[in-house]
Coordinates of C-alpha atoms and ligand atoms in Angstrom, one line a residue:
X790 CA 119.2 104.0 94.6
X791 CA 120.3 104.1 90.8
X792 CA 121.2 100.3 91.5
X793 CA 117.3 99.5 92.1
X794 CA 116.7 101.7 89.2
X795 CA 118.6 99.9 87.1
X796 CA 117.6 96.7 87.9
X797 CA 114.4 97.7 87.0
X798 CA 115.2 98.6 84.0
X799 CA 117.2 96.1 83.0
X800 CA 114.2 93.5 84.1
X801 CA 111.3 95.4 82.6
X802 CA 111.5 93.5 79.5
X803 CA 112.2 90.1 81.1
X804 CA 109.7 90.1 84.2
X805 CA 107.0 88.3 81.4
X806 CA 109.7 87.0 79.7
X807 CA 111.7 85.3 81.3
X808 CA 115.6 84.7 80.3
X809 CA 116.9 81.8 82.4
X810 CA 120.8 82.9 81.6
X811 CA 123.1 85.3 82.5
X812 CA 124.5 86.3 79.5
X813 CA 121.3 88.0 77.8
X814 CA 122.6 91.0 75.3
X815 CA 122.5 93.9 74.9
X816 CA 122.4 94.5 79.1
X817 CA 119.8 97.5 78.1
X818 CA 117.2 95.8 75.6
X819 CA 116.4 98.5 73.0
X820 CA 112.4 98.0 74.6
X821 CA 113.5 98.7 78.5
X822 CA 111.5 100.7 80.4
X823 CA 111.1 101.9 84.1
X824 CA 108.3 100.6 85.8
X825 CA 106.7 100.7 89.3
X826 CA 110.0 99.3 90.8
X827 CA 111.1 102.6 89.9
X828 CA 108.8 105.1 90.5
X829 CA 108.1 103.3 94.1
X830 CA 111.9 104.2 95.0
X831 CA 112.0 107.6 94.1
X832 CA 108.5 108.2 95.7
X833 CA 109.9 106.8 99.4
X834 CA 113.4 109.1 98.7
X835 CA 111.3 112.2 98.2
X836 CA 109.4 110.8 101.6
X837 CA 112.6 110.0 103.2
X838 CA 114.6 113.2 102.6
X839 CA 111.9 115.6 102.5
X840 CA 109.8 114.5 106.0
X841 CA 106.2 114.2 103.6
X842 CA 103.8 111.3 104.8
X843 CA 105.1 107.9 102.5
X844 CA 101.4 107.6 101.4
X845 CA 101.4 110.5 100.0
X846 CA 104.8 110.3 97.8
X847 CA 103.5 107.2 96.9
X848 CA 100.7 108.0 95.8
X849 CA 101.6 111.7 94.3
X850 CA 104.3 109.5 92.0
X851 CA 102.1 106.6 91.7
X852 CA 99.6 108.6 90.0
X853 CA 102.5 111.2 87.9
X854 CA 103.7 108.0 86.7
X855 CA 100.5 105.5 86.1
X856 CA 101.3 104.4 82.8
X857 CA 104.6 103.0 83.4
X858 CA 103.1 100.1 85.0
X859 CA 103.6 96.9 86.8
X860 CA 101.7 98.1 89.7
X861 CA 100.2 95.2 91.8
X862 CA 96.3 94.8 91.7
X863 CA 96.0 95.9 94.9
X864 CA 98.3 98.3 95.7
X865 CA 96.7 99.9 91.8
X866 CA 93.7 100.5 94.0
X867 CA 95.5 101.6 97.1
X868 CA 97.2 104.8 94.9
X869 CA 93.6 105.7 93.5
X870 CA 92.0 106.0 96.8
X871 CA 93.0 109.1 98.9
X872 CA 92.5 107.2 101.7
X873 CA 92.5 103.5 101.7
X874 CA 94.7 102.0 104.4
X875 CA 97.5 99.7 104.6
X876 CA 96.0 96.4 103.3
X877 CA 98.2 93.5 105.0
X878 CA 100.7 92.9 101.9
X879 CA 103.4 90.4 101.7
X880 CA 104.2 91.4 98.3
X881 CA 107.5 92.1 97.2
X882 CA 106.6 95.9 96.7
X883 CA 108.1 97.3 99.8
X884 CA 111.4 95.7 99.6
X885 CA 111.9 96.8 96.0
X886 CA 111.1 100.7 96.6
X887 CA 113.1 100.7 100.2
X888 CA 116.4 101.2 99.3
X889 CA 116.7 105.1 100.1
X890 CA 116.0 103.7 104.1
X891 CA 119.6 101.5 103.8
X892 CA 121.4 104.6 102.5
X893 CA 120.3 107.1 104.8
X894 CA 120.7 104.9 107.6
X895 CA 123.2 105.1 110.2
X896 CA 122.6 102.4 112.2
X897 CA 121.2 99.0 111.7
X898 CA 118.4 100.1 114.5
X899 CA 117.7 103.0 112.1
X900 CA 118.0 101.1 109.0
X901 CA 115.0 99.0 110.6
X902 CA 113.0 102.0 111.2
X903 CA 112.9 103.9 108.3
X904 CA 112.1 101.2 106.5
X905 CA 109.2 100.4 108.4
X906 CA 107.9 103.5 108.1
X907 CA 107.8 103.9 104.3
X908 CA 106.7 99.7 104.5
X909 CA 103.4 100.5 106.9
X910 CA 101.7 102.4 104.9
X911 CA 100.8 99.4 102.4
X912 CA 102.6 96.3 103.3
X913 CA 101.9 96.1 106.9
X914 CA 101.9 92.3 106.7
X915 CA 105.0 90.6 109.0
X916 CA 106.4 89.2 105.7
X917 CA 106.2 92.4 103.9
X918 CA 107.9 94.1 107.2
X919 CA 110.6 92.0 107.1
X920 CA 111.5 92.0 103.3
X921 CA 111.9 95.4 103.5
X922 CA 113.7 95.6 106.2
X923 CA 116.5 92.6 105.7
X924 CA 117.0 94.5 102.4
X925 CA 117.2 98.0 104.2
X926 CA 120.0 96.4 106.6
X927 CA 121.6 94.8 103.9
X928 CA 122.6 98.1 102.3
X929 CA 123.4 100.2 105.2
X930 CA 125.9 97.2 106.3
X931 CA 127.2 96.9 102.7
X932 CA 127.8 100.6 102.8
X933 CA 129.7 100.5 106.3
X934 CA 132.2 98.1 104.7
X935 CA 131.1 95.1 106.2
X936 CA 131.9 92.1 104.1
X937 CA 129.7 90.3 102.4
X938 CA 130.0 86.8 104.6
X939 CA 129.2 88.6 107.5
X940 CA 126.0 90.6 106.1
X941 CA 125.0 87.1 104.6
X942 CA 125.2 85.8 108.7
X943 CA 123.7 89.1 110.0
X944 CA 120.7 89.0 107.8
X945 CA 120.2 85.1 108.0
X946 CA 120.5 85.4 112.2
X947 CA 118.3 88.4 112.1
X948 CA 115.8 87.9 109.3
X949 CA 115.8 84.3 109.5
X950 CA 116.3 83.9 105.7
X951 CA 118.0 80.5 104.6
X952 CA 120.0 82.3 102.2
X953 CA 122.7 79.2 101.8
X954 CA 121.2 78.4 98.6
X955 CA 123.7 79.4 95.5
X956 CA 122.0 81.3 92.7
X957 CA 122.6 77.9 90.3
X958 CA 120.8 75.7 92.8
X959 CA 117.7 78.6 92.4
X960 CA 117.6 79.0 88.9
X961 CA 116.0 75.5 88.1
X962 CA 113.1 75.0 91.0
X963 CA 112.6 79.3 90.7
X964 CA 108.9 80.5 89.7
X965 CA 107.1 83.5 89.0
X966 CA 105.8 85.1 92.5
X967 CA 105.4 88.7 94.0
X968 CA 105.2 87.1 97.9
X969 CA 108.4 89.4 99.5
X970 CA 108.9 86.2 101.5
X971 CA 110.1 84.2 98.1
X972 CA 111.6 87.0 96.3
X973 CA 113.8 88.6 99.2
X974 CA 116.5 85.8 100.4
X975 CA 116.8 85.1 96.7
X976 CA 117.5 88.8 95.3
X977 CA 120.1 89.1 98.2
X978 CA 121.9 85.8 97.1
X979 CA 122.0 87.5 93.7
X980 CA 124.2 90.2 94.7
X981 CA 125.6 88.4 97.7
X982 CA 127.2 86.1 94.6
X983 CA 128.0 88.7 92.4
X984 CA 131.7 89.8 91.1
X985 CA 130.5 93.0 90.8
X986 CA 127.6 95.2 90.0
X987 CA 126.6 93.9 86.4
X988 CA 127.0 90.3 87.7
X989 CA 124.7 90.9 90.1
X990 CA 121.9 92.3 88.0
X991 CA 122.8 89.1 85.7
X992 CA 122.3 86.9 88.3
X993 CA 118.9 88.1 89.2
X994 CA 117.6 88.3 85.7
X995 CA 118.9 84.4 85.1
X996 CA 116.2 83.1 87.8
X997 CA 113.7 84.2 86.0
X998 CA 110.5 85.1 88.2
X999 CA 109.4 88.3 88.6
X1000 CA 112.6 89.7 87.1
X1001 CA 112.7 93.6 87.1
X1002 CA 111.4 93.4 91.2
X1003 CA 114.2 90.6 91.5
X1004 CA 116.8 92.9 90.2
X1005 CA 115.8 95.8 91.4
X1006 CA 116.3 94.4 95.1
X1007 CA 119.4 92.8 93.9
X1008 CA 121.0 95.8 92.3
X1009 CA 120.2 98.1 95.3
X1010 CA 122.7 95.8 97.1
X1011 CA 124.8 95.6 94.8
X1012 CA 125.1 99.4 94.0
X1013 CA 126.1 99.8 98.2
X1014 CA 128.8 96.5 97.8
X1015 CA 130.6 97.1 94.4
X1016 CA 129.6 100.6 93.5
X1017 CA 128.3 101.1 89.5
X1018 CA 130.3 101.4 86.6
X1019 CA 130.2 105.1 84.7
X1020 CA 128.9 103.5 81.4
X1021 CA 126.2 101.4 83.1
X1022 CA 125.2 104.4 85.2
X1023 CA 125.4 106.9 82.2
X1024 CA 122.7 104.0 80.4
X1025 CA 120.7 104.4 83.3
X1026 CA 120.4 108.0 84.0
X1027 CA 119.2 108.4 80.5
X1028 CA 116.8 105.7 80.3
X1029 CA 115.6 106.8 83.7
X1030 CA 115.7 110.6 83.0
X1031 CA 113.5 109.3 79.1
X1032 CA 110.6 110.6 81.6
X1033 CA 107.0 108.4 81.1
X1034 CA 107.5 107.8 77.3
X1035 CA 107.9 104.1 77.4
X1036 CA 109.3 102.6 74.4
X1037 CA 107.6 99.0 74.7
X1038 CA 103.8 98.7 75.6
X1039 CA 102.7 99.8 79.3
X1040 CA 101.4 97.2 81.0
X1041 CA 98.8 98.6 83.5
Ligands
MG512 MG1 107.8 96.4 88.1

């Protein structure tokens, strides 16, 4: 989960900004700041672990954690109402915040259904469904020690993701979306391609796009294949743990 967090993060400074390179310095920008990526994750843990309805963990953290922005126009209305409904959305939102339903998973089948239980609620659409769930399976198989060739052929079969593609052959044709559909197969490749957990987040960052939801999918794989450094997860505990004080403008 602290690999999602990160990649937020890390991206919250390029998601408007793009950096079409991996070698962008420092790897925390002095203006980072966690965003909705992050507050989304930790919303569907407390949901997850604790057995509360995921529209109300959303929206309880949604609402604690407003100003940290990024929030999607719709889903901004979703966590003001007390009772809208799920509202059809293919938006990479669910597979971002999903990453607690890979790691408490001990199946595949399971990894399926918790994450369509914290996806329902909002992102109900079959594209928002699946996103979530390829990236829920993705970590609960990275986890077990599968390797990363056969995760690539499970969630391809599976998901029916072309993810073939190497992350070079993205960067140049890559644009800014929030459809789950064109951010998903791409933030896998990320980590799929990776060395290791900084490569990964590196990777996603260098595609540009909608960069801290890119590499907040792509470090929440990465965290379960290659585990994270103690000096990048010291950074991000304390960035993280800085609370709602963001040091760069909100962007509600
Ligand atoms: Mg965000």
């Amino acid at each position: 989960m602290l690999g999602a967090i990160i990649g937020d993060i890390v991206g919250s400074v390029y998601e408007f900004n793009n950096y079409r390179a991996k070698d962008f310095q420092p790897f925390f920008h002095p203006k980072v700041f966690f965003t909705d990526d992050t507050v989304c994750t930790i919303a569907v843990a407390e949901a997850l672990v604790s057995g509360t309805e995921p529209s109300a963990s959303l929206r309880e953290w949604g609402r604690r954690y407003w100003d940290n922005g990024g929030w999607g126009q719709r889903f901004a209305l979703w966590i003001a109402s007390d009772d809208m409904g799920p509202y059809n959305s293919f938006g990479n939102g669910a597979a971002m915040r999903v990453s607690a339903a890979g790691i408490l998973a001990r199946s595949v089948d399971e990894a399926i259904a918790l994450s369509d239980r914290v996806t329902e609620v909002t992102h109900n659409h079959p594209e928002g469904m699946r996103g979530a769930a390829a990236t829920a399976v993705a970590i609960h198989l990275a986890r077990s020690g599968v390797s990363v060739s056969d995760i690539r052929q499970t969630i391809s079969q599976q998901f029916g993701y072309d993810l073939a593609p190497t992350v070079d052959q993205i960067r140049p044709d890559y644009r800014y979306n929030e459809r789950s559909q064109d951010t998903v197969p791409q933030a896998l490749i990320c980590a799929f391609e990776a060395a290791n957990f900084e490569d990964a987040i590196r990777n996603a960052i260098s595609i540009g796009g909608d960069s801290d939801t890119i590499a907040a999918i792509a470090g929440s794989v990465a965290e379960a294949l290659f585990g994270i450094g103690d000096e990048i997860a010291t950074q991000g505990v304390v960035i993280s743990a800085a609370g709602n004080a963001c040091s760069a403008p909100c962007t509600v």
